[in-house]
Coordinates of C-alpha atoms and ligand atoms in Angstrom, one line a residue:
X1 CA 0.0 0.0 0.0
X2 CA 1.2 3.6 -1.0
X3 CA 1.6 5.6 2.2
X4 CA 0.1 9.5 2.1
X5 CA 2.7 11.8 0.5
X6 CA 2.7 15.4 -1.5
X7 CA 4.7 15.4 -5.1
X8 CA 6.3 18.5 -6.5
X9 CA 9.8 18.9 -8.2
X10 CA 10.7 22.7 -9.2
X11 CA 13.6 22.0 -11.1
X12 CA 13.3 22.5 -14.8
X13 CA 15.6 20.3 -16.7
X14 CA 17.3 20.6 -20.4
X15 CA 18.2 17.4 -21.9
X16 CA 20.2 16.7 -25.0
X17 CA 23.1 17.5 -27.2
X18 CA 21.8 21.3 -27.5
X19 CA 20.9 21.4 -24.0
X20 CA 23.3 24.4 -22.9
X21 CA 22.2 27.1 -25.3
X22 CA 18.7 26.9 -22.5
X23 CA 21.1 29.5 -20.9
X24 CA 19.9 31.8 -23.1
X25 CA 16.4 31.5 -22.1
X26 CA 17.8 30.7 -18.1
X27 CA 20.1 33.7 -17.5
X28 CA 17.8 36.3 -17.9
X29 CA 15.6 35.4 -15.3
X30 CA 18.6 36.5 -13.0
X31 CA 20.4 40.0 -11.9
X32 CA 23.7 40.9 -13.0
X33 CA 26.2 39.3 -11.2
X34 CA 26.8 34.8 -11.2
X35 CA 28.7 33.2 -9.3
X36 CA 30.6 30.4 -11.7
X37 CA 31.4 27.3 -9.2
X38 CA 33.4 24.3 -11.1
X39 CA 36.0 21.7 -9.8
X40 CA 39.7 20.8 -10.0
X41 CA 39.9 22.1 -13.4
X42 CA 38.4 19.0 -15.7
X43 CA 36.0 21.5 -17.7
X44 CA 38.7 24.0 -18.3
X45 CA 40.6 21.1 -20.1
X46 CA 37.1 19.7 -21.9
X47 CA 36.0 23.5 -23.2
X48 CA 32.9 23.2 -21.2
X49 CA 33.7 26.2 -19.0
X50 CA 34.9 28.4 -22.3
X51 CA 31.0 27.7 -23.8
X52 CA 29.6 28.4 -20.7
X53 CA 31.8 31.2 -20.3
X54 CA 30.8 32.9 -23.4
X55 CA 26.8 32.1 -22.7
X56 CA 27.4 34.7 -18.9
X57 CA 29.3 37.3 -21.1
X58 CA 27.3 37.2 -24.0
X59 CA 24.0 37.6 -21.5
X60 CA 26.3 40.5 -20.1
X61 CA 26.7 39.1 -16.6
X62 CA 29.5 39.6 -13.9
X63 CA 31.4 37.1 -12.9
X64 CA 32.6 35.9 -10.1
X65 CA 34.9 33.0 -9.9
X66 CA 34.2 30.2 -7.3
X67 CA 36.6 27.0 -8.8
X68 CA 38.6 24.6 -6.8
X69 CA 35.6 22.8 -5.7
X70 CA 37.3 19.2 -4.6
X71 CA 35.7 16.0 -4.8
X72 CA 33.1 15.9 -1.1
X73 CA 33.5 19.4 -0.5
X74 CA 34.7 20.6 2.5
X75 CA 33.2 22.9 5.5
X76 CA 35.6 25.1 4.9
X77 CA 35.4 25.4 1.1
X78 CA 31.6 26.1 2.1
X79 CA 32.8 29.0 4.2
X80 CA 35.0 30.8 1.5
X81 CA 32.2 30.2 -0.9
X82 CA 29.2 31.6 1.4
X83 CA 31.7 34.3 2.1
X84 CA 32.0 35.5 -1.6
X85 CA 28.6 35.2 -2.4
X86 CA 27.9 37.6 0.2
X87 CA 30.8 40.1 -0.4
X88 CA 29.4 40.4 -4.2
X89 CA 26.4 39.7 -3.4
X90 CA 25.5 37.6 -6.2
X91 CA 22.0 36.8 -7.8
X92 CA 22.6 33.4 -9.0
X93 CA 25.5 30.7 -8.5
X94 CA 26.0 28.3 -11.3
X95 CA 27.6 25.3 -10.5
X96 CA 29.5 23.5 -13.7
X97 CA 30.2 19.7 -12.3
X98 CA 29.7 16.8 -11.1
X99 CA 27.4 16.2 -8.2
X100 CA 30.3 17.8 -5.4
X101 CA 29.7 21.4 -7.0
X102 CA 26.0 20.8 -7.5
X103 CA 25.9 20.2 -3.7
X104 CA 28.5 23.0 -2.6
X105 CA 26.4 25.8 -4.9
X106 CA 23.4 24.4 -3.0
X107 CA 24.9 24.5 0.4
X108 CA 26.9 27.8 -0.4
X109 CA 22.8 29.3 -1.1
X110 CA 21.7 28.9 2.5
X111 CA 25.1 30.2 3.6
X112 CA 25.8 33.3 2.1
X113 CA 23.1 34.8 4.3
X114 CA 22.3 33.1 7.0
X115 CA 24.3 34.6 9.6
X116 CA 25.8 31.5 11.5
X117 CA 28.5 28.8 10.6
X118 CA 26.9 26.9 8.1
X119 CA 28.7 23.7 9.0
X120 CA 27.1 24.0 12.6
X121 CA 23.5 25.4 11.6
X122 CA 23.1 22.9 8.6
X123 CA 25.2 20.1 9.1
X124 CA 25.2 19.4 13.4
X125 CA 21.7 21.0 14.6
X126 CA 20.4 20.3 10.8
X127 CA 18.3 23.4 11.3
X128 CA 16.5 24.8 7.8
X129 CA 17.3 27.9 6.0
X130 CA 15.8 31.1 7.4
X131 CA 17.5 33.7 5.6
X132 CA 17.5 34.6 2.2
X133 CA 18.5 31.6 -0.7
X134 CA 20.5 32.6 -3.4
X135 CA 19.0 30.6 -6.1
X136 CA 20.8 27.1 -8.0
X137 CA 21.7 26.5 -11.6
X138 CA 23.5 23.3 -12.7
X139 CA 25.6 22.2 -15.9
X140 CA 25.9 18.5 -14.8
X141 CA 29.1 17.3 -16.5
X142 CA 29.1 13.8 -14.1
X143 CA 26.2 11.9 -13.8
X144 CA 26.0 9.6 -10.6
X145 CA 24.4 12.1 -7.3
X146 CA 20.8 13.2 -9.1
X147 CA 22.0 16.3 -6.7
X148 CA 20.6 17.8 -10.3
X149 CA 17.2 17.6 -9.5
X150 CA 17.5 16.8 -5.6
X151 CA 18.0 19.2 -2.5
X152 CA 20.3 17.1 -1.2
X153 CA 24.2 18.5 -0.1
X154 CA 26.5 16.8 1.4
X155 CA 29.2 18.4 3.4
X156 CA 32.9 16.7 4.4
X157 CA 34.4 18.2 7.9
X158 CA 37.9 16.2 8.1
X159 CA 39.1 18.0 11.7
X160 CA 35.7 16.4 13.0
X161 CA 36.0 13.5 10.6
X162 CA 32.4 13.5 9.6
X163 CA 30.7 13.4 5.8
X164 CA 26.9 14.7 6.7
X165 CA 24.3 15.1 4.3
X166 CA 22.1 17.8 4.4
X167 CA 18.3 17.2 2.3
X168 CA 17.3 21.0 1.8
X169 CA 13.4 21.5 0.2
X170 CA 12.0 22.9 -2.8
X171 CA 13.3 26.3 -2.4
X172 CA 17.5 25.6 -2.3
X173 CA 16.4 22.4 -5.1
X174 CA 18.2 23.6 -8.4
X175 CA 16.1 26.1 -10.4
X176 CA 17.5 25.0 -13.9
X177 CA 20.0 21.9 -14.7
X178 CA 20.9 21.4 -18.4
X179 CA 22.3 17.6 -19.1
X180 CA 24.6 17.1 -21.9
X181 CA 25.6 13.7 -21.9
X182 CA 28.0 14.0 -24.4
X183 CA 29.7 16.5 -21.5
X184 CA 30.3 12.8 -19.6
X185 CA 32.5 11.4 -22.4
X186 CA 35.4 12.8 -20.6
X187 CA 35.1 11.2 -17.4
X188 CA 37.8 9.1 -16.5
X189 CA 36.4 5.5 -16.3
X190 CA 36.8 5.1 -12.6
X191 CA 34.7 7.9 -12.1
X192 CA 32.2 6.7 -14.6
X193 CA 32.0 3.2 -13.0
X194 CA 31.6 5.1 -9.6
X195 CA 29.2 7.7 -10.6
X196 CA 26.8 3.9 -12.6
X197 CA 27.0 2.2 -8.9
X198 CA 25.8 5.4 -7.1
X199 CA 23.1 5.3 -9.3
X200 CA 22.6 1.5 -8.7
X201 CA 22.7 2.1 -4.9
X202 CA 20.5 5.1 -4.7
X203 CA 17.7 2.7 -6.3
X204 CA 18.5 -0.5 -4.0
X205 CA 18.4 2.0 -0.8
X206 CA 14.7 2.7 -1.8
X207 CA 14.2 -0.8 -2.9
X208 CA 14.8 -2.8 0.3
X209 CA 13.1 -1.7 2.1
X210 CA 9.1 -1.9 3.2
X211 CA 7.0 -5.3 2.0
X212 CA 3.9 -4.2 0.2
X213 CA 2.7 -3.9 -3.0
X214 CA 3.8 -0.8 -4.3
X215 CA 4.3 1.1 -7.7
X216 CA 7.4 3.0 -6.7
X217 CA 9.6 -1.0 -6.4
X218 CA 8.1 -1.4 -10.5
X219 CA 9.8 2.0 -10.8
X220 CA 12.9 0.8 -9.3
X221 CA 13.4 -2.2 -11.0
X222 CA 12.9 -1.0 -14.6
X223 CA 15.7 2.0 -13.4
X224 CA 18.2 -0.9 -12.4
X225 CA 17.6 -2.6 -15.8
X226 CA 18.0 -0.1 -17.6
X227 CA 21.2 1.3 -15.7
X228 CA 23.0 -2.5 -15.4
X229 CA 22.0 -2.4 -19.8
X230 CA 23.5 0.7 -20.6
X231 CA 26.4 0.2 -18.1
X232 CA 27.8 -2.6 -19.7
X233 CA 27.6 -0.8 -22.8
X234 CA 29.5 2.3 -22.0
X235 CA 32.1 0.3 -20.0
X236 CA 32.8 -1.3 -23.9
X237 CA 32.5 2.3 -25.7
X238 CA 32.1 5.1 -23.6
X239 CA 31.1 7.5 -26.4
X240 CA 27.8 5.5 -27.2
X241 CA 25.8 8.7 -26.7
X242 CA 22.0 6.1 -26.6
X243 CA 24.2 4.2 -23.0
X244 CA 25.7 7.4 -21.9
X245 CA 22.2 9.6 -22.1
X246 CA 20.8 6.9 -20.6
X247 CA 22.8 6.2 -17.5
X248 CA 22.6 10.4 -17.3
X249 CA 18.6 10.2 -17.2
X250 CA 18.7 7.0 -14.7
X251 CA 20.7 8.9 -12.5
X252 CA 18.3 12.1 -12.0
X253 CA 15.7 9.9 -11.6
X254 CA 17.0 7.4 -9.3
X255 CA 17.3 10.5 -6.5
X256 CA 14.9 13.1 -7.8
X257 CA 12.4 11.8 -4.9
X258 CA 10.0 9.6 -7.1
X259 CA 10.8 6.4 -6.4
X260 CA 10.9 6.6 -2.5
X261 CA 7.0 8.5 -2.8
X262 CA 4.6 6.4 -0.5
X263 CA 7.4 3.9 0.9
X264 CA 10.4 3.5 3.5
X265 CA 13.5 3.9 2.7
X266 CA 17.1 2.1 3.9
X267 CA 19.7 4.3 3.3
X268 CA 22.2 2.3 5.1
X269 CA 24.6 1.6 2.5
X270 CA 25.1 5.3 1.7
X271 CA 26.0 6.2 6.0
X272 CA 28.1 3.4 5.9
X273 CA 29.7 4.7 2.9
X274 CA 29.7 8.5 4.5
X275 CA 31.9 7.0 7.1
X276 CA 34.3 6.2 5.1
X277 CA 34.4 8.6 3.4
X278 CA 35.1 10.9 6.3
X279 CA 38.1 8.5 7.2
X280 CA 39.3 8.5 3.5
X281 CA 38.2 11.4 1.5
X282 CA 37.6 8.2 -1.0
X283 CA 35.4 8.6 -3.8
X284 CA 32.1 8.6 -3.3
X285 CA 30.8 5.5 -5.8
X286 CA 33.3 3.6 -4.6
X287 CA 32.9 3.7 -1.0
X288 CA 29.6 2.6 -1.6
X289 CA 30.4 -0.4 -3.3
X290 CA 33.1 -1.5 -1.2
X291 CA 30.2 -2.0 1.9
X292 CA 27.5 -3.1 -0.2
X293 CA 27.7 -7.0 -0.3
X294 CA 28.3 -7.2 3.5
X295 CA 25.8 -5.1 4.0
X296 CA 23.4 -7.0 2.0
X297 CA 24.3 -10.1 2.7
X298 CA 23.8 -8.9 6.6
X299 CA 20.6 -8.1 6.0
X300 CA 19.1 -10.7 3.2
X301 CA 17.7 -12.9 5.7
X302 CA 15.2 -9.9 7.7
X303 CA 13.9 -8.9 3.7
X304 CA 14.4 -12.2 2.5
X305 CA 11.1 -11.6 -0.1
X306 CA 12.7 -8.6 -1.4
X307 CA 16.1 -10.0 -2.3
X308 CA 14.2 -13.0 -3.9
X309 CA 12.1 -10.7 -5.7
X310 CA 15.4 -8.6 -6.9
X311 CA 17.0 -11.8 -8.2
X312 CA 13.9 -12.8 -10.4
X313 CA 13.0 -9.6 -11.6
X314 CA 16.3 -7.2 -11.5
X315 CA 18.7 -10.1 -12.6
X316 CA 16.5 -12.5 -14.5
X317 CA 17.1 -15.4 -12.0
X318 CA 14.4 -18.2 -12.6
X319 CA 14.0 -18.7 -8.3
X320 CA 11.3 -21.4 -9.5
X321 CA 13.6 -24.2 -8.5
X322 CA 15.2 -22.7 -5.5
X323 CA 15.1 -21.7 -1.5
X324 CA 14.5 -18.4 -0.8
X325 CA 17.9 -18.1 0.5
X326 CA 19.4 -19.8 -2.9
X327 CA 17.7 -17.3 -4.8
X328 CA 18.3 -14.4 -2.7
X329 CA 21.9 -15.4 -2.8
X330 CA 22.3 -16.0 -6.3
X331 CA 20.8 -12.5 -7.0
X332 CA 23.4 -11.2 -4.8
X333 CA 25.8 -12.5 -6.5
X334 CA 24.7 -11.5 -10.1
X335 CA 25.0 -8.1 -8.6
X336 CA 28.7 -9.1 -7.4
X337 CA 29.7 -10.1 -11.1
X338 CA 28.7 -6.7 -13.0
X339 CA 30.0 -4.9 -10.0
X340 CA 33.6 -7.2 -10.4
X341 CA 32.8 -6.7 -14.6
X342 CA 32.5 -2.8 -13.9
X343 CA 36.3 -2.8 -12.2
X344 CA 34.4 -1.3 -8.7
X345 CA 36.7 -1.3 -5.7
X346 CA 35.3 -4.0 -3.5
X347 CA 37.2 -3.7 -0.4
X348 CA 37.7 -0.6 2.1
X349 CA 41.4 -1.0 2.2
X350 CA 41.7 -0.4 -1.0
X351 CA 40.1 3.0 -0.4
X352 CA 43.0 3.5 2.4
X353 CA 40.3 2.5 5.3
X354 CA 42.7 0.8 8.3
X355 CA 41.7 -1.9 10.8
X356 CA 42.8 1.0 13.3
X357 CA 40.4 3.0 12.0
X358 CA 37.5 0.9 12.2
X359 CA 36.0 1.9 15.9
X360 CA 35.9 5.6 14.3
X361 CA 34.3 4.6 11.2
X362 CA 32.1 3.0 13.2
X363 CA 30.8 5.6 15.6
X364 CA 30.7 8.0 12.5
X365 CA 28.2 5.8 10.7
X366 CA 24.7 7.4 11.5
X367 CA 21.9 4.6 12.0
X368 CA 18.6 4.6 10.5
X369 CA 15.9 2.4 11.1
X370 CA 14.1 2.3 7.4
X371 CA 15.7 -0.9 6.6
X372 CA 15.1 -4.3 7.0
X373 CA 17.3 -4.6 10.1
X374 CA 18.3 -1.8 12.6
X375 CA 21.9 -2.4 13.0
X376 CA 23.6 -2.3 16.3
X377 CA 26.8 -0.8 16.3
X378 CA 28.6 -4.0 16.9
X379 CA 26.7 -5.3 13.6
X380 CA 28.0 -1.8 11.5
X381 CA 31.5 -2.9 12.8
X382 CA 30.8 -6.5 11.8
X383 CA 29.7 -5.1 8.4
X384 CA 33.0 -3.1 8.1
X385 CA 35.3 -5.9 8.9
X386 CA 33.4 -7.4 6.1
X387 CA 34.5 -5.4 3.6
X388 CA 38.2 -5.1 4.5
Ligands
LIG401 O1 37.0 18.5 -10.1 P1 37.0 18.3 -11.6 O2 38.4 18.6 -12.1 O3 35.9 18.8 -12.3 O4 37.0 16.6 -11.7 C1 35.9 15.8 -11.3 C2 36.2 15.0 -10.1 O5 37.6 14.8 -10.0 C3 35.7 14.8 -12.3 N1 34.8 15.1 -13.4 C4 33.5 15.5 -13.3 N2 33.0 15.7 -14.6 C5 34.0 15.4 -15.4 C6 35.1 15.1 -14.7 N3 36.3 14.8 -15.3 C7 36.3 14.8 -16.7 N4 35.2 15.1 -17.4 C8 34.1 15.4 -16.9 N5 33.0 15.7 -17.6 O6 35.1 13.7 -11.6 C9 35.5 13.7 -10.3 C10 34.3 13.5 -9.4 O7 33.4 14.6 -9.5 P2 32.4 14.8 -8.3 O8 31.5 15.9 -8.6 O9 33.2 14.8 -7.0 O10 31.6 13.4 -8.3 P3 30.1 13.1 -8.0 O11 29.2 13.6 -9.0 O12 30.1 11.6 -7.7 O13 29.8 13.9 -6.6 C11 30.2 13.4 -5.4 C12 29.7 14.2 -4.2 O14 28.2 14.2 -4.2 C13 27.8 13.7 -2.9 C14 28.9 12.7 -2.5 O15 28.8 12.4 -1.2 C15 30.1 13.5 -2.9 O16 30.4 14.5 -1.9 N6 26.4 13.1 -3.1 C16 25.4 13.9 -3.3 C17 24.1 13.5 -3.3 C18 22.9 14.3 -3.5 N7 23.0 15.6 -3.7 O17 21.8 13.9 -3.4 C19 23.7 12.0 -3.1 C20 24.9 11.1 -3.3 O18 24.6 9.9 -2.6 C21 26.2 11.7 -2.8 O19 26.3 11.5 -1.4
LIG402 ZN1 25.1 8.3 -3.5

């Protein structure tokens, strides 16, 4: 049964090999003066910040320059970034990335103005915005978060060695994101891989979870198909434009807040994965899929109908001859064999995770109780040990 819920998503997306000229129509909705976020530097090298560039100037806007953004941006990025939004006071920020400066424009939006330290009024006491929000615009170039159409932003502290996410509502949510997916053709392929599994995971976390019969798991498991299809295609040629618009598309809808209407949620995989993360400043995807088969494997036997479910319908498993538990398993480990086919990391140690650092891992992974099985902290270590 579908749970009560309200529906609304306010940001307007552009889709296609055409999509950034939108700015045209976007821009001058906007005052004078944009703030340009981007990364480390990859869309200087792929022209993508020299078109986009040219669209601001051409619409005759003032720009300032907000680059460096690393990979899980950091609280005190956020802090020079809120800081130069309000010293120019700036009317829109555009973030040209992958899902970290998605997430750091969002964050820097309730910053700018809000009077406190962001990191503690967002991000410890998780209050909401109560100050003016500088609205959103995102370029995608990496497709993997959905932070494209979500309000979520996620925030890495290292001196408190804590990665928090922070789910803002409709009003930080990007106004406009244009998707290019020929702008993904020059990921490297370890971020491509990483960026296919967050998508993968961000439809399992919604997935198992709950028992009943609801449209939202259909939803899911034709996203999966179509992500696990197309994966295996770019992984072969990673300029097939009909995989790689496809995985792009997948990933705004896996975390655009559809699939998770009317149903719990888990969410498990992704704290576990934030607590690494804070111990290794690893890359997001692949922190994920380092923790998931533990994880899953932990908790097969408290959803057993689910994983049954995901093996006959996700993977193509005929269960008709099987346990539950054979079936469960050997959906499991169809997911292990793409994962091993896609080159994921599968271990935390690879990632730089220590056995010594396993109690702090541990206390920094948050525990929900949307899942089939409310950990204990002893189990989340368990689970850790796991993936070593
Ligand atoms: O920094 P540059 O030089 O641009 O390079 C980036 C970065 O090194 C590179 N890259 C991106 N597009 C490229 C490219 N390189 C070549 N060509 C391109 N077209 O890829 C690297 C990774 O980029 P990043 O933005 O860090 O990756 P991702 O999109 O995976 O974002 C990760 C962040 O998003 C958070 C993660 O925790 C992490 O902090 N998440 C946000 C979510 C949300 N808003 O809902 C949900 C997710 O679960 C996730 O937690
Ligand atoms: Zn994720």
């Amino acid at each position: 049964m579908l749970g009560n819920f309200s529906y609304h998503n306010p940001t307007k997306l552009y889709f296609g090999k055409d999509s950034l000229q939108y700015l045209n129509e976007e821009l001058p909705k906007y005052g004078k003066t944009v703030q340009l976020v981007y990364g480390g530097g990859s869309v200087r090298r792929n022209g993508i910040y020299d078109s986009v560039m040219q669209l601001l100037q051409s619409n005759g806007k003032t720009v300032v320059e907000d680059g460096g953004v690393m990979s899980n941006p950091t609280a005190d990025k956020l802090r020079e970034g809120a800081k130069l939004a309000r010293e120019h006071n700036v009317d829109l920020i555009l973030a040209v990335g992958g899902g970290s400066c998605c997430d750091y424009a969002k964050a820097v939006s309730v910053s700018a103005h809000c009077g406190d330290d962001p990191w503690e009024k967002y991000y410890i006491r998780f209050e909401e915005p109560d100050c003016r929000i500088i609205p959103v615009g995102c370029v995608l170039t990496m497709a993997g978060t959905g932070s494209e159409m979500n309000g979520g932003a996620v925030i890495t502290n290292h001196e408190q060695k804590l990665k928090i996410g922070h789910v803002f509502g409709d009003e930080v949510m990007p106004k406009f994101s244009i998707l290019n997916p020929e702008y993904t053709y020059t990921l490297p392929r370890r971020q491509m891989v990483a960026g296919i599994y967050d998508i993968f995971n961000h439809i399992c976390e919604q997935y198992f979870s709950g028992e009943d019969d609801n449209t939202s798991d259909y939803l899911a498991e034709a996203l999966m198909k179509s992500v696990i299809h197309s994966s295996l295609i770019a992984i072969e040629n990673p300029e097939d434009y009909e995989a790689r618009s496809n995985i792009m598309w997948t990933a705004t809808w896996a975390l655009n807040t559809l699939i998770s209407r009317g149903k719990t949620t888990d969410w498990m995989v992704h704290m576990l994965g934030q607590a690494v993360g804070a111990y290794t400043d690893a890359t997001h995807g692949m922190t994920l899929a380092a923790v998931s088969l533990p994880y899953y494997k932990k908790i097969m036997q408290y959803g057993m109908q689910k994983f049954v479910r995901f093996a006959r319908e996700v993977w193509g498993i005929d269960t008709n001859e099987l346990t539950d538990e054979e079936a469960a398993a050997a959906g499991l480990d169809a997911m292990e064999s793409w994962m091993k086919s896609l080159g994921l990391t599968m271990h935390i140690s690879e990632l730089g995770a220590t056995e010594e650092m396993l109690d702090g891992i541990t206390s920094a992974t948050i525990i929900l109780d949307g899942g089939y099985k409310v950990l204990t902290k002893e189990e989340i270590k368990q689970v850790l040990k796991d993936s070593m």
